[in-house]
Coordinates of C-alpha atoms in Angstrom, one line a residue:
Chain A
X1 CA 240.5 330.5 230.4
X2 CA 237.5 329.4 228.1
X3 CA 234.5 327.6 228.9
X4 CA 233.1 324.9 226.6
X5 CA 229.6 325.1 225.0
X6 CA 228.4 321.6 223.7
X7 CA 226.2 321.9 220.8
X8 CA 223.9 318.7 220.1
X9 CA 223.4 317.4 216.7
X10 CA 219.7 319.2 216.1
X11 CA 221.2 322.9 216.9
X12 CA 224.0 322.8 215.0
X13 CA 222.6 323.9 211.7
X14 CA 222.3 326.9 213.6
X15 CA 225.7 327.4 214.3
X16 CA 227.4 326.5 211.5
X17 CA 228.1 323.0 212.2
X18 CA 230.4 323.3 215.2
X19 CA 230.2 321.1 218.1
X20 CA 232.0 323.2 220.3
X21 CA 231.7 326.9 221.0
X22 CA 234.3 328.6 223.4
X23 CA 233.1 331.5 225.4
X24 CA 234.9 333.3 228.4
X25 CA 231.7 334.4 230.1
X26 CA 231.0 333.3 233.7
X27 CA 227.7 332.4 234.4
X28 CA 225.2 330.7 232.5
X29 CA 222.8 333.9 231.3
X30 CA 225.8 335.5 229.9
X31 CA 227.3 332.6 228.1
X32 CA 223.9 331.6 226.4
X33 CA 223.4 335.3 225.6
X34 CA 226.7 335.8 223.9
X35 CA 226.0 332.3 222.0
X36 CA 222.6 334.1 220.3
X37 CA 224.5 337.3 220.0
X38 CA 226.8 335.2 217.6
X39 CA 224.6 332.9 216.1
X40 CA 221.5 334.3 216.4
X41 CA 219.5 332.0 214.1
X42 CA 220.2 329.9 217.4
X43 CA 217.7 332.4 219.7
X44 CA 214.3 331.3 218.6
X45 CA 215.2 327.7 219.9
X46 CA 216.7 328.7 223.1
X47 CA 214.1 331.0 223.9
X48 CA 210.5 331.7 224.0
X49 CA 208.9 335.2 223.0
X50 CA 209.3 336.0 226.6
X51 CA 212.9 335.7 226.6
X52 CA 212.9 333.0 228.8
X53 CA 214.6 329.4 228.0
X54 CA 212.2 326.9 226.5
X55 CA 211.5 324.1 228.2
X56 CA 212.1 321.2 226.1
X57 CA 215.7 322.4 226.2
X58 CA 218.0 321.5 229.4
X59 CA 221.1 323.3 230.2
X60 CA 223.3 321.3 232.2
X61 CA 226.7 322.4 233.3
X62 CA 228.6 319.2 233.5
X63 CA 226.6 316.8 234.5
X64 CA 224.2 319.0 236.8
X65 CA 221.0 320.1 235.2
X66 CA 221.3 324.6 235.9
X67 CA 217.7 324.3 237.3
X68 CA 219.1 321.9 240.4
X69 CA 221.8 324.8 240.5
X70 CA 221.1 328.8 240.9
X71 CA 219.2 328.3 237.0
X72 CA 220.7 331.0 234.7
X73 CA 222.7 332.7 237.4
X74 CA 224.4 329.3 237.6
X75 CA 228.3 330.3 238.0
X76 CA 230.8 328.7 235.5
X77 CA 234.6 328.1 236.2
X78 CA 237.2 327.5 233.9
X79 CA 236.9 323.9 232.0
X80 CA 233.4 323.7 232.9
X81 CA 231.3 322.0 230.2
X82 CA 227.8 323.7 229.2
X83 CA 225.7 320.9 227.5
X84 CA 222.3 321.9 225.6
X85 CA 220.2 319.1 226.0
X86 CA 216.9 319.4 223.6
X87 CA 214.7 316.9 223.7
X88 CA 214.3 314.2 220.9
X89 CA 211.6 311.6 220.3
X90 CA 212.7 309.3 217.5
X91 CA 213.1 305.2 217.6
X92 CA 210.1 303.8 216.0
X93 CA 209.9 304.8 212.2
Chain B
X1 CA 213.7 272.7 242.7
X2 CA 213.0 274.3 239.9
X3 CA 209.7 274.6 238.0
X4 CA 211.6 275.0 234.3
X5 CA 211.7 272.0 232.0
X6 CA 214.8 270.7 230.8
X7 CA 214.3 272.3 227.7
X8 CA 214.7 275.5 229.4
X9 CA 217.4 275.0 231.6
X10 CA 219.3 273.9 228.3
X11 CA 218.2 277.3 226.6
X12 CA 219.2 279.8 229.3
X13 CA 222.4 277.3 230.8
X14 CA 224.2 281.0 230.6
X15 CA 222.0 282.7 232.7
X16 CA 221.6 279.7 235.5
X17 CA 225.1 279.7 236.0
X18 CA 225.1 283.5 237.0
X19 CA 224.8 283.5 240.4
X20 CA 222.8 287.2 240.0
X21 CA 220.3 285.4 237.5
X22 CA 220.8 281.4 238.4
X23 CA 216.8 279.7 238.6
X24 CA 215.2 282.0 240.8
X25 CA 215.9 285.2 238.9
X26 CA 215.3 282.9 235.2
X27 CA 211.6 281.5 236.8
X28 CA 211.1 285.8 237.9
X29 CA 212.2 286.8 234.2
X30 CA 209.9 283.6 233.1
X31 CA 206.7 285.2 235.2
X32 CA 207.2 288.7 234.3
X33 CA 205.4 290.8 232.0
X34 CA 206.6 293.6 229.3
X35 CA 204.7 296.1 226.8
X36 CA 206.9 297.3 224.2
X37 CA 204.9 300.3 222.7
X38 CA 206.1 299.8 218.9
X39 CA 208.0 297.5 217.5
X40 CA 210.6 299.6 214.9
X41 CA 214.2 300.7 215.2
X42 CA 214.3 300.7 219.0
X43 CA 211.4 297.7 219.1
X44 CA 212.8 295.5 217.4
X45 CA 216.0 295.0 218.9
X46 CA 214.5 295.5 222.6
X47 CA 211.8 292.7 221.3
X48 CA 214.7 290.2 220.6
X49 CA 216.7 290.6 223.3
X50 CA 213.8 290.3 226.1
X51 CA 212.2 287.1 223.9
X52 CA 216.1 285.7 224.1
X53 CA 216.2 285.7 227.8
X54 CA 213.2 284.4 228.6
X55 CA 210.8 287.3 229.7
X56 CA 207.6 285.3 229.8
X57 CA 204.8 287.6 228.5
X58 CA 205.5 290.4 226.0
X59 CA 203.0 292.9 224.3
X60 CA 203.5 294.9 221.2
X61 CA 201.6 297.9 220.6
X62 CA 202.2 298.7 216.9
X63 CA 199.6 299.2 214.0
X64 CA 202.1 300.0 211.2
X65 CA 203.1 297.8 208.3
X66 CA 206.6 297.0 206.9
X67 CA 208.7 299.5 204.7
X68 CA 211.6 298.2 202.9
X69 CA 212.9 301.8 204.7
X70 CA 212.5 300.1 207.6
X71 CA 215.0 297.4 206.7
X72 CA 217.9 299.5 207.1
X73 CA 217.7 299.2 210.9
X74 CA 214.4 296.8 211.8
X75 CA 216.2 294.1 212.2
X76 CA 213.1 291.9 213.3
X77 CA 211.9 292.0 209.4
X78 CA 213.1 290.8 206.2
X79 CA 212.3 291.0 202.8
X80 CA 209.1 288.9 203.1
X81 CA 208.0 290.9 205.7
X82 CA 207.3 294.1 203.3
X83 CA 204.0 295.4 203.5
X84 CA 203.6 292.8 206.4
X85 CA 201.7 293.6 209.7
X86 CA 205.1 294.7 212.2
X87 CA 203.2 293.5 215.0
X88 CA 202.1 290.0 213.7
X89 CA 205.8 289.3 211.8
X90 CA 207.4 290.4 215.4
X91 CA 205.3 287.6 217.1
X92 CA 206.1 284.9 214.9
X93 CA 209.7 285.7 214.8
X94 CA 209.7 286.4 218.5
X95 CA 208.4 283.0 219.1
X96 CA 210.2 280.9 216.6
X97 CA 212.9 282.5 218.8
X98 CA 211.6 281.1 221.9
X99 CA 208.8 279.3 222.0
X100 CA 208.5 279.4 226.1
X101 CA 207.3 282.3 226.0
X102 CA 203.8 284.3 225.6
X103 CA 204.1 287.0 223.1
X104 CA 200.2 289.4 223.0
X105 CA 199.5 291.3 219.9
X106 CA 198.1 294.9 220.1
X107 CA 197.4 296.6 216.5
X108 CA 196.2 299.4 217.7
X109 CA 197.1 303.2 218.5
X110 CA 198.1 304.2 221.6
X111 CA 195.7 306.8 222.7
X112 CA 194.5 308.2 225.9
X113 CA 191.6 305.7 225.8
X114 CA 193.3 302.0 226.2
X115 CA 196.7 303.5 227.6
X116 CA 195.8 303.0 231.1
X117 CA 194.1 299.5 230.4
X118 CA 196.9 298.1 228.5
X119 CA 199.3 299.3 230.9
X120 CA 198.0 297.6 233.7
X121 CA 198.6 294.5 232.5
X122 CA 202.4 294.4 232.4
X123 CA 204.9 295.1 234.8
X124 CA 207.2 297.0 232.8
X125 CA 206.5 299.6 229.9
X126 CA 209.7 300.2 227.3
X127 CA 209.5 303.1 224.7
X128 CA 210.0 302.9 221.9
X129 CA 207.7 305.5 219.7
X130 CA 209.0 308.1 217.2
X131 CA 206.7 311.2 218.3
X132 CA 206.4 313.9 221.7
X133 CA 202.9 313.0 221.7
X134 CA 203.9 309.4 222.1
X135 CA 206.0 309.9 224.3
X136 CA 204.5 312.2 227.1
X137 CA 201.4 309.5 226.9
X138 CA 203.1 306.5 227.8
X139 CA 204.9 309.0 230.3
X140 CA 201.8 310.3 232.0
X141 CA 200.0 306.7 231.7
X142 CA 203.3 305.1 233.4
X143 CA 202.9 307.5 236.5
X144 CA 199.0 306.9 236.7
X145 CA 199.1 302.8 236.3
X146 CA 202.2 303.2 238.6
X147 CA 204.7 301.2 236.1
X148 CA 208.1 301.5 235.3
X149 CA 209.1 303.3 231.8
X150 CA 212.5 302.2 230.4
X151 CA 212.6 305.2 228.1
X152 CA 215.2 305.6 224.4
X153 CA 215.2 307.9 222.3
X154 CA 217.3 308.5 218.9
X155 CA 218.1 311.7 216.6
X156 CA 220.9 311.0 213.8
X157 CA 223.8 310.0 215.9
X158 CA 222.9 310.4 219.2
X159 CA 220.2 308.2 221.8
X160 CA 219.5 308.8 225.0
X161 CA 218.4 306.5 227.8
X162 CA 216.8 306.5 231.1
X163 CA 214.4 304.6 233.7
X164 CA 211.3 307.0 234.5
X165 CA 208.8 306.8 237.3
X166 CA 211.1 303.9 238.9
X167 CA 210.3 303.7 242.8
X168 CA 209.3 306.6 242.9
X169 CA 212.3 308.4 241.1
X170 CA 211.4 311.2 238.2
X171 CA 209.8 311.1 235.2
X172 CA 210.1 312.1 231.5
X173 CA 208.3 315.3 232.7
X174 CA 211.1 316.1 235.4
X175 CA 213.0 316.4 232.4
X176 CA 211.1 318.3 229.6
X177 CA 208.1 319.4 231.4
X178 CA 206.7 320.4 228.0
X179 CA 207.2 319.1 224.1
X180 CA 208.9 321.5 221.4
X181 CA 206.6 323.0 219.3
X182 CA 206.1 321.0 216.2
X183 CA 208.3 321.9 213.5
X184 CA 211.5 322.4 215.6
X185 CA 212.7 319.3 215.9
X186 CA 212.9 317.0 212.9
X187 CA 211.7 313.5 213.2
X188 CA 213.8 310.5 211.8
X189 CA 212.4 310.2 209.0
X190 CA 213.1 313.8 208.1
X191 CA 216.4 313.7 210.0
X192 CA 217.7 310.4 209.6
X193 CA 219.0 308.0 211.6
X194 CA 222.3 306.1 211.5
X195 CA 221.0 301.8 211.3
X196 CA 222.8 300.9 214.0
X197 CA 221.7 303.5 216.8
X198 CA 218.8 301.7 217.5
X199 CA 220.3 298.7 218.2
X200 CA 223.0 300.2 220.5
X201 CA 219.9 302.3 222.5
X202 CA 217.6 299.6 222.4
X203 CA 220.3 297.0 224.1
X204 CA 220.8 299.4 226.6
X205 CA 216.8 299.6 227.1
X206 CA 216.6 296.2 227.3
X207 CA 219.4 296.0 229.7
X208 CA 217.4 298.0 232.1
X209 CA 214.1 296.0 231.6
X210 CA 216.0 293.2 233.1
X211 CA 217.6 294.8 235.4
X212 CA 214.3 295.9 236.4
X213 CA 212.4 292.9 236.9
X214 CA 215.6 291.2 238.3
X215 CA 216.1 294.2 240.8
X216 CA 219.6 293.5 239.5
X217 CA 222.8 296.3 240.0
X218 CA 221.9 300.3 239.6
X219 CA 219.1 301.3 237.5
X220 CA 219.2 304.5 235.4
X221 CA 216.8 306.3 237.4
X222 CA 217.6 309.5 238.1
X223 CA 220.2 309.9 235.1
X224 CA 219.9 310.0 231.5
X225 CA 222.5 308.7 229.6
X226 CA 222.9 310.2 226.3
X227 CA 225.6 308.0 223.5
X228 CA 227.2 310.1 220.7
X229 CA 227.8 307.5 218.3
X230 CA 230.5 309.8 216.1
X231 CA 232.2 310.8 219.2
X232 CA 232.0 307.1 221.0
X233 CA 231.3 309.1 223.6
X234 CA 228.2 307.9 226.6
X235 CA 227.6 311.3 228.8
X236 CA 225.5 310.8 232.4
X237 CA 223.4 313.8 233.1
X238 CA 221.5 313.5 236.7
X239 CA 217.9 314.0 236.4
X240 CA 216.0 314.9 239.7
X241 CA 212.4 315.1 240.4
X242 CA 210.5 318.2 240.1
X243 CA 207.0 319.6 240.9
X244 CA 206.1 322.0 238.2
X245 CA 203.5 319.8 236.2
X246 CA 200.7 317.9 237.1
X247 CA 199.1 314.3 236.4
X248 CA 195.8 313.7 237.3
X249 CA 194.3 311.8 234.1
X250 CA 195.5 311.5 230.5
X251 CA 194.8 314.5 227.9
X252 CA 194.9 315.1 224.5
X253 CA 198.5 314.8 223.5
X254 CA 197.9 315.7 219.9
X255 CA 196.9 319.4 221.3
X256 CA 199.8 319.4 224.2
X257 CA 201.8 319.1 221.6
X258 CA 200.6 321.7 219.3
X259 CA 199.9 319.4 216.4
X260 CA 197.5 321.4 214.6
X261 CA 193.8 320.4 214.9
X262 CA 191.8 319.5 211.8
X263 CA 190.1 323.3 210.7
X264 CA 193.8 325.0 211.6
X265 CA 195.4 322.4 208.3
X266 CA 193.0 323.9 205.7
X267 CA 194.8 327.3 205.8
X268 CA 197.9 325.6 204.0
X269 CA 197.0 325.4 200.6
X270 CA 197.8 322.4 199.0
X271 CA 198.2 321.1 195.4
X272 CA 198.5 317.3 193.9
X273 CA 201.3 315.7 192.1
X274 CA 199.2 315.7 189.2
X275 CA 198.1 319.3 189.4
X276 CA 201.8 320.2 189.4
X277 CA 202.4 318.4 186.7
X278 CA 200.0 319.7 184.4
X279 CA 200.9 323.1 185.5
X280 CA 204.6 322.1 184.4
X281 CA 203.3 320.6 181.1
X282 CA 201.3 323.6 180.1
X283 CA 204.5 325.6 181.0
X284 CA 202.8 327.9 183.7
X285 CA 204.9 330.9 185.1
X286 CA 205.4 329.6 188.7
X287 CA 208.1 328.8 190.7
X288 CA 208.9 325.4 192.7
X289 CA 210.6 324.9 195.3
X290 CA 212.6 322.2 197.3
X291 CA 213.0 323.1 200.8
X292 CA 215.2 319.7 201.9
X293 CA 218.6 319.3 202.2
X294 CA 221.3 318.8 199.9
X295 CA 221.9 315.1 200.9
X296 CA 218.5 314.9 199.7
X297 CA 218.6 316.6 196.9
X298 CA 221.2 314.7 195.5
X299 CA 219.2 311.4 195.9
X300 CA 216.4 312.8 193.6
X301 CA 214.9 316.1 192.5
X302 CA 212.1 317.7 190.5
X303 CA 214.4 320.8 189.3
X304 CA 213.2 322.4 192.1
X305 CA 214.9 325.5 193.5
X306 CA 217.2 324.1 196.3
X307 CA 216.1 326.4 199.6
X308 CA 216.6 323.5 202.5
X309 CA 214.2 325.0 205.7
X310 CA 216.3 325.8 208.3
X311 CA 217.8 328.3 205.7
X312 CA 215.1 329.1 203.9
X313 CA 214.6 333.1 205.4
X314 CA 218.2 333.7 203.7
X315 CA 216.1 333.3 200.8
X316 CA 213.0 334.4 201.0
X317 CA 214.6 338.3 200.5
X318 CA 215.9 337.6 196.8
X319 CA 211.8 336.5 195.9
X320 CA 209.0 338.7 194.5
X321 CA 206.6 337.9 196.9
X322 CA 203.2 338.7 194.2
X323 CA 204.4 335.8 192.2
X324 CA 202.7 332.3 192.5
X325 CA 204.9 329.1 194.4
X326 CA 205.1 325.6 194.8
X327 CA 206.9 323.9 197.6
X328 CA 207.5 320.6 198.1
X329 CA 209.5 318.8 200.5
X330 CA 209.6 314.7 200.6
X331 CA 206.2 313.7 202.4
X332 CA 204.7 317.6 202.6
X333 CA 205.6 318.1 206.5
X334 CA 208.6 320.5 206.3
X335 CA 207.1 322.2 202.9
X336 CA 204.2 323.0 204.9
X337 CA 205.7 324.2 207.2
X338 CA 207.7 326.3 204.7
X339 CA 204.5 327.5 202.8
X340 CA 203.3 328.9 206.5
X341 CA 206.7 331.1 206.6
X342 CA 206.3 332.5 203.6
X343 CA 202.8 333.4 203.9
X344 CA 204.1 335.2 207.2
X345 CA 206.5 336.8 205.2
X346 CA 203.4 338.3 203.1
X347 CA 203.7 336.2 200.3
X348 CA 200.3 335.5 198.8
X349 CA 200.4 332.7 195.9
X350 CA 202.1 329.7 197.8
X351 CA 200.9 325.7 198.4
X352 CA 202.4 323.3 199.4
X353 CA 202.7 320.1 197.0
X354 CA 200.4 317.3 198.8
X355 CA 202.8 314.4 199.3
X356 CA 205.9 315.5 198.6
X357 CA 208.2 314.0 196.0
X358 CA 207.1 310.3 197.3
X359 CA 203.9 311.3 195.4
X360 CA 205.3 312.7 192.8
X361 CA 207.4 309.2 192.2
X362 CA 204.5 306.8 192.9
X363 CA 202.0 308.6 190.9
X364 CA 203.9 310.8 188.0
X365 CA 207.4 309.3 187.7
X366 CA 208.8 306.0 188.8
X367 CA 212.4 306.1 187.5
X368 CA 213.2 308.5 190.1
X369 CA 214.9 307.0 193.2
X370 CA 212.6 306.6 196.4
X371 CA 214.1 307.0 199.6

C-alpha cells in the first residue's frame, strides 16, 4: 500500500505540476529522500547545505506536525497523508 | 439598560437578537479596539467586515497608494480611489459604512521603532502584510505588547489562517521559527493571486477577531487552517508551542530575513530601459532575456528569450558564457535574482534591466499591455 505526498502550490514547479506523489516508503526520512531522489530540483528547498530540513517548511503527517512526533524517524502507515507545509506571506499587494 | 442609541440598536438588530452577541457582547464589540496592519487584499475585506459589526476603534497601518492592480481584489477602492492614499480612502469608506465607529489612520511603515507603541493601543492585531519581514515583526511585537494576532496569509490558491500568541497558545514562530531565504518563495505580485482569496481568508480573519473580543466558540489557536480554493478543500494542521527561538526585543527584520543590505545590491549590475533600448537601436550583439513565465509572456514581451527562473539552469548549459546579457523580468526582482545565477555559473557580461518591462512600458513603449 502507498502513502500520499501532498505537494503545495509553491513546490510544484518542482515536480512537474503534480499534487500528489505516491511513495511506499515508511518513515518520514525515507519518503522525503525518495521524493529528491525523483525530483531533485525539489532538494534545495527541502533542505539546507547541511542536509537538514529547512525550517520554513513543516512536514506534517496528517494533521500532526513530524516535530511533535519522532521528527524524521516519524513512522508512516498505509493511507497516511504527508503534507509539506512552506510558509507564505502574501495578502497585502 | 443599554448604553446604544436607537440608531444602533436598529443597525445591528441581527446581532441583538443572538443570544451569544445580544447588547452586552454589541456594547464589548462597541468598546473594543483593532489594528489592521495594511489595508489590501486581506485588509480590505477584514476592514469591512469589523466596521459592519460595530468594532468601535480600528487602526490602519498602510502607507501605500491605490493601483488599478489592486482593484482586482481590494474591494475597499474604486476607480476614484487610483493613486489615492489606501489608508485615507479606507477611512472614509469605513465610516460612511458606519458612522458609530472610530476609525485612526497610520501612514506609516511598520518598523521595529513604533511597532510596540502602536500595538499597545489596541486589543487585537490582524495581519494582513505581503512580506516575511512583515510578518515575523508584528509576530514578535504581538508576543512583547502581549496582544492577540489573527494571522492570513495567501499564495495563488491557497490561504492559511490562524490565532497566534492567544492566551498564551503559540506563535507564528512555533510554526516557522525562521523565514525562507529571499528568492524562494514568490510574492503575489510575482505569483499571483486568485481575487477572491482574500476575501474568503480575510472573512475567516475577521471571524476570529470577533470571536476574540467576544470570547465567543473555539478560537484557532493552536491550529492553522489552510483553504485550497481549486480543491474546496479547508485542511486543520495542530500547531503546538515550541521553545527553540527567543523574544526579548524587536530586531532588524530586513536582515532576519536576508534581504540584502544596501552595499551587497551594487554587485548586480543594472541597466535602464533607455540604455537597452539604445543598445537595441544601434543593433548591439547581446542577448536578452525574459526569465518569467509563459502566462506572462503571453501578456506582453520585448522579444526576449523566454527562460522562466525556476527553469532557468536547464538553460544556462546551451549559452556561451563570454558573451554579454540582459535580463529582465517584470519589476527586476526575479531577473536579479537570475543575473546572480548566472554570474555563479561564471558568466561574466550579465545586468539585470532596472525596472523590468513595467519600465520599459512607462518610459519606452506604452502600447504594450501593463499588468
Amino acid at each position: 500500500m502507498s502513502k500520499k505526498i501532498l505537494i503545495p502550490t509553491p513546490l510544484r514547479p518542482f515536480v512537474n505540476q503534480q499534487e500528489v506523489v505516491e511513495t511506499q516508503a515508511s518513515n518520514v526520512n525515507d519518503a522525503l529522500k525518495d521524493l529528491v531522489l525523483n525530483f531533485p530540483k525539489l532538494e534545495q528547498h527541502l533542505y539546507d547545505g547541511n542536509g537538514n530540513l529547512r525550517k520554513f517548511i513543516n512536514i506534517y503527517v496528517n494533521d500532526s506536525d513530524i516535530r511533535d512526533q519522532d521528527g524524521v524517524n516519524t513512522n508512516l502507515s498505509d493511507s497516511d497523508e504527508v503534507s509539506l507545509v512552506p510558509a507564505i506571506a502574501g495578502g497585502m499587494a | 439598560m443599554t448604553t446604544l442609541n436607537q440608531d444602533e440598536i436598529n443597525r445591528y438588530s441581527r446581532h441583538l437578537i443572538l443570544s451569544e452577541v445580544g447588547p452586552k457582547g454589541q456594547e464589548q464589540l462597541k468598546a473594543s479596539s483593532v489594528l489592521c496592519i495594511g489595508a489590501g487584499g486581506l485588509g480590505c475585506p477584514l476592514l469591512l467586515y469589523l466596521a459592519a459589526a460595530g468594532v468601535g476603534r480600528i487602526g490602519i497601518v498602510d502607507f501605500d497608494v491605490v493601483d488599478e492592480s489592486n482593484l482586482q481584489r481590494q474591494v475597499l477602492y474604486g476607480v476614484s480611489s487610483v493613486g489615492k492614499s489606501k489608508a485615507q480612502v479606507a477611512k472614509e469608506r469605513l465610516l460612511d459604512l458606519n458612522p458609530h465607529i472610530t476609525v485612526e489612520v497610520h501612514e506609516t511603515r511598520l518598523t521595529s521603532d513604533n511597532a510596540l507603541e502602536l500595538f499597545k493601543q489596541y486589543d487585537v492585531v490582524a495581519d494582513g502584510t505581503d512580506n516575511f519581514a512583515t510578518r515575523y515583526l508584528v509576530n514578535d511585537a504581538c508576543v512583547l505588547a502581549g496582544k492577540p494576532n489573527v494571522y492570513g496569509s495567501i499564495f495563488r490558491f491557497e490561504g492559511m489562517v490562524s490565532v497566534f500568541n492567544y492566551e498564551g497558545g503559540p506563535n507564528y514562530r512555533c510554526l516557522y521559527s525562521e523565514p525562507p531565504p529571499p528568492g524562494l518563495v514568490p510574492s503575489c505580485a510575482e505569483g499571483g493571486v486568485l481575487g477572491v482569496l482574500p476575501g474568503v481568508v480575510a472573512t475567516l480573519q475577521a471571524t476570529e477577531v470577533i470571536k476574540v473580543l467576544l470570547g465567543l466558540g473555539n478560537v484557532s489557536s493552536g491550529k492553522l487552517l489552510v483553504y485550497n480554493a481549486l480543491k474546496m478543500s479547508f485542511k486543520e494542521l495542530k500547531i503546538t508551542k515550541k521553545d527553540d527561538y527567543e523574544i526579548n526585543e524587536l530586531i532588524d527584520y530586513d536582515q532576519f530575513c536576508g534581504i540584502p543590505q544596501q552595499q551587497e545590491e551594487k554587485v548586480i549590475p543594472e541597466i535602464s530601459v533607455e540604455r537597452l533600448k539604445e543598445k537595441l537601436d544601434a543593433n548591439e550583439d547581446f542577448t536578452l532575456i525574459d526569465v518569467r513565465e509563459e502566462t506572462e509572456f503571453d501578456i506582453c514581451n520585448i522579444n526576449g528569450q523566454l527562460m522562466p527562473l525556476n527553469q532557468l539552469d536547464a538553460f544556462l548549459g546551451d549559452l556561451d558564457k563570454s558573451k554579454e546579457y540582459v535580463v529582465h523580468c517584470k519589476m527586476g526582482g526575479r531577473s536579479a535574482r537570475a543575473v546572480a545565477e548566472m554570474q555563479d555559473a561564471g558568466f561574466t557580461n550579465v545586468s539585470n534591466l532596472a525596472g523590468g518591462i513595467l519600465a520599459w512600458i512607462d518610459k519606452i513603449d506604452a502600447s504594450l499591455d501593463r499588468y
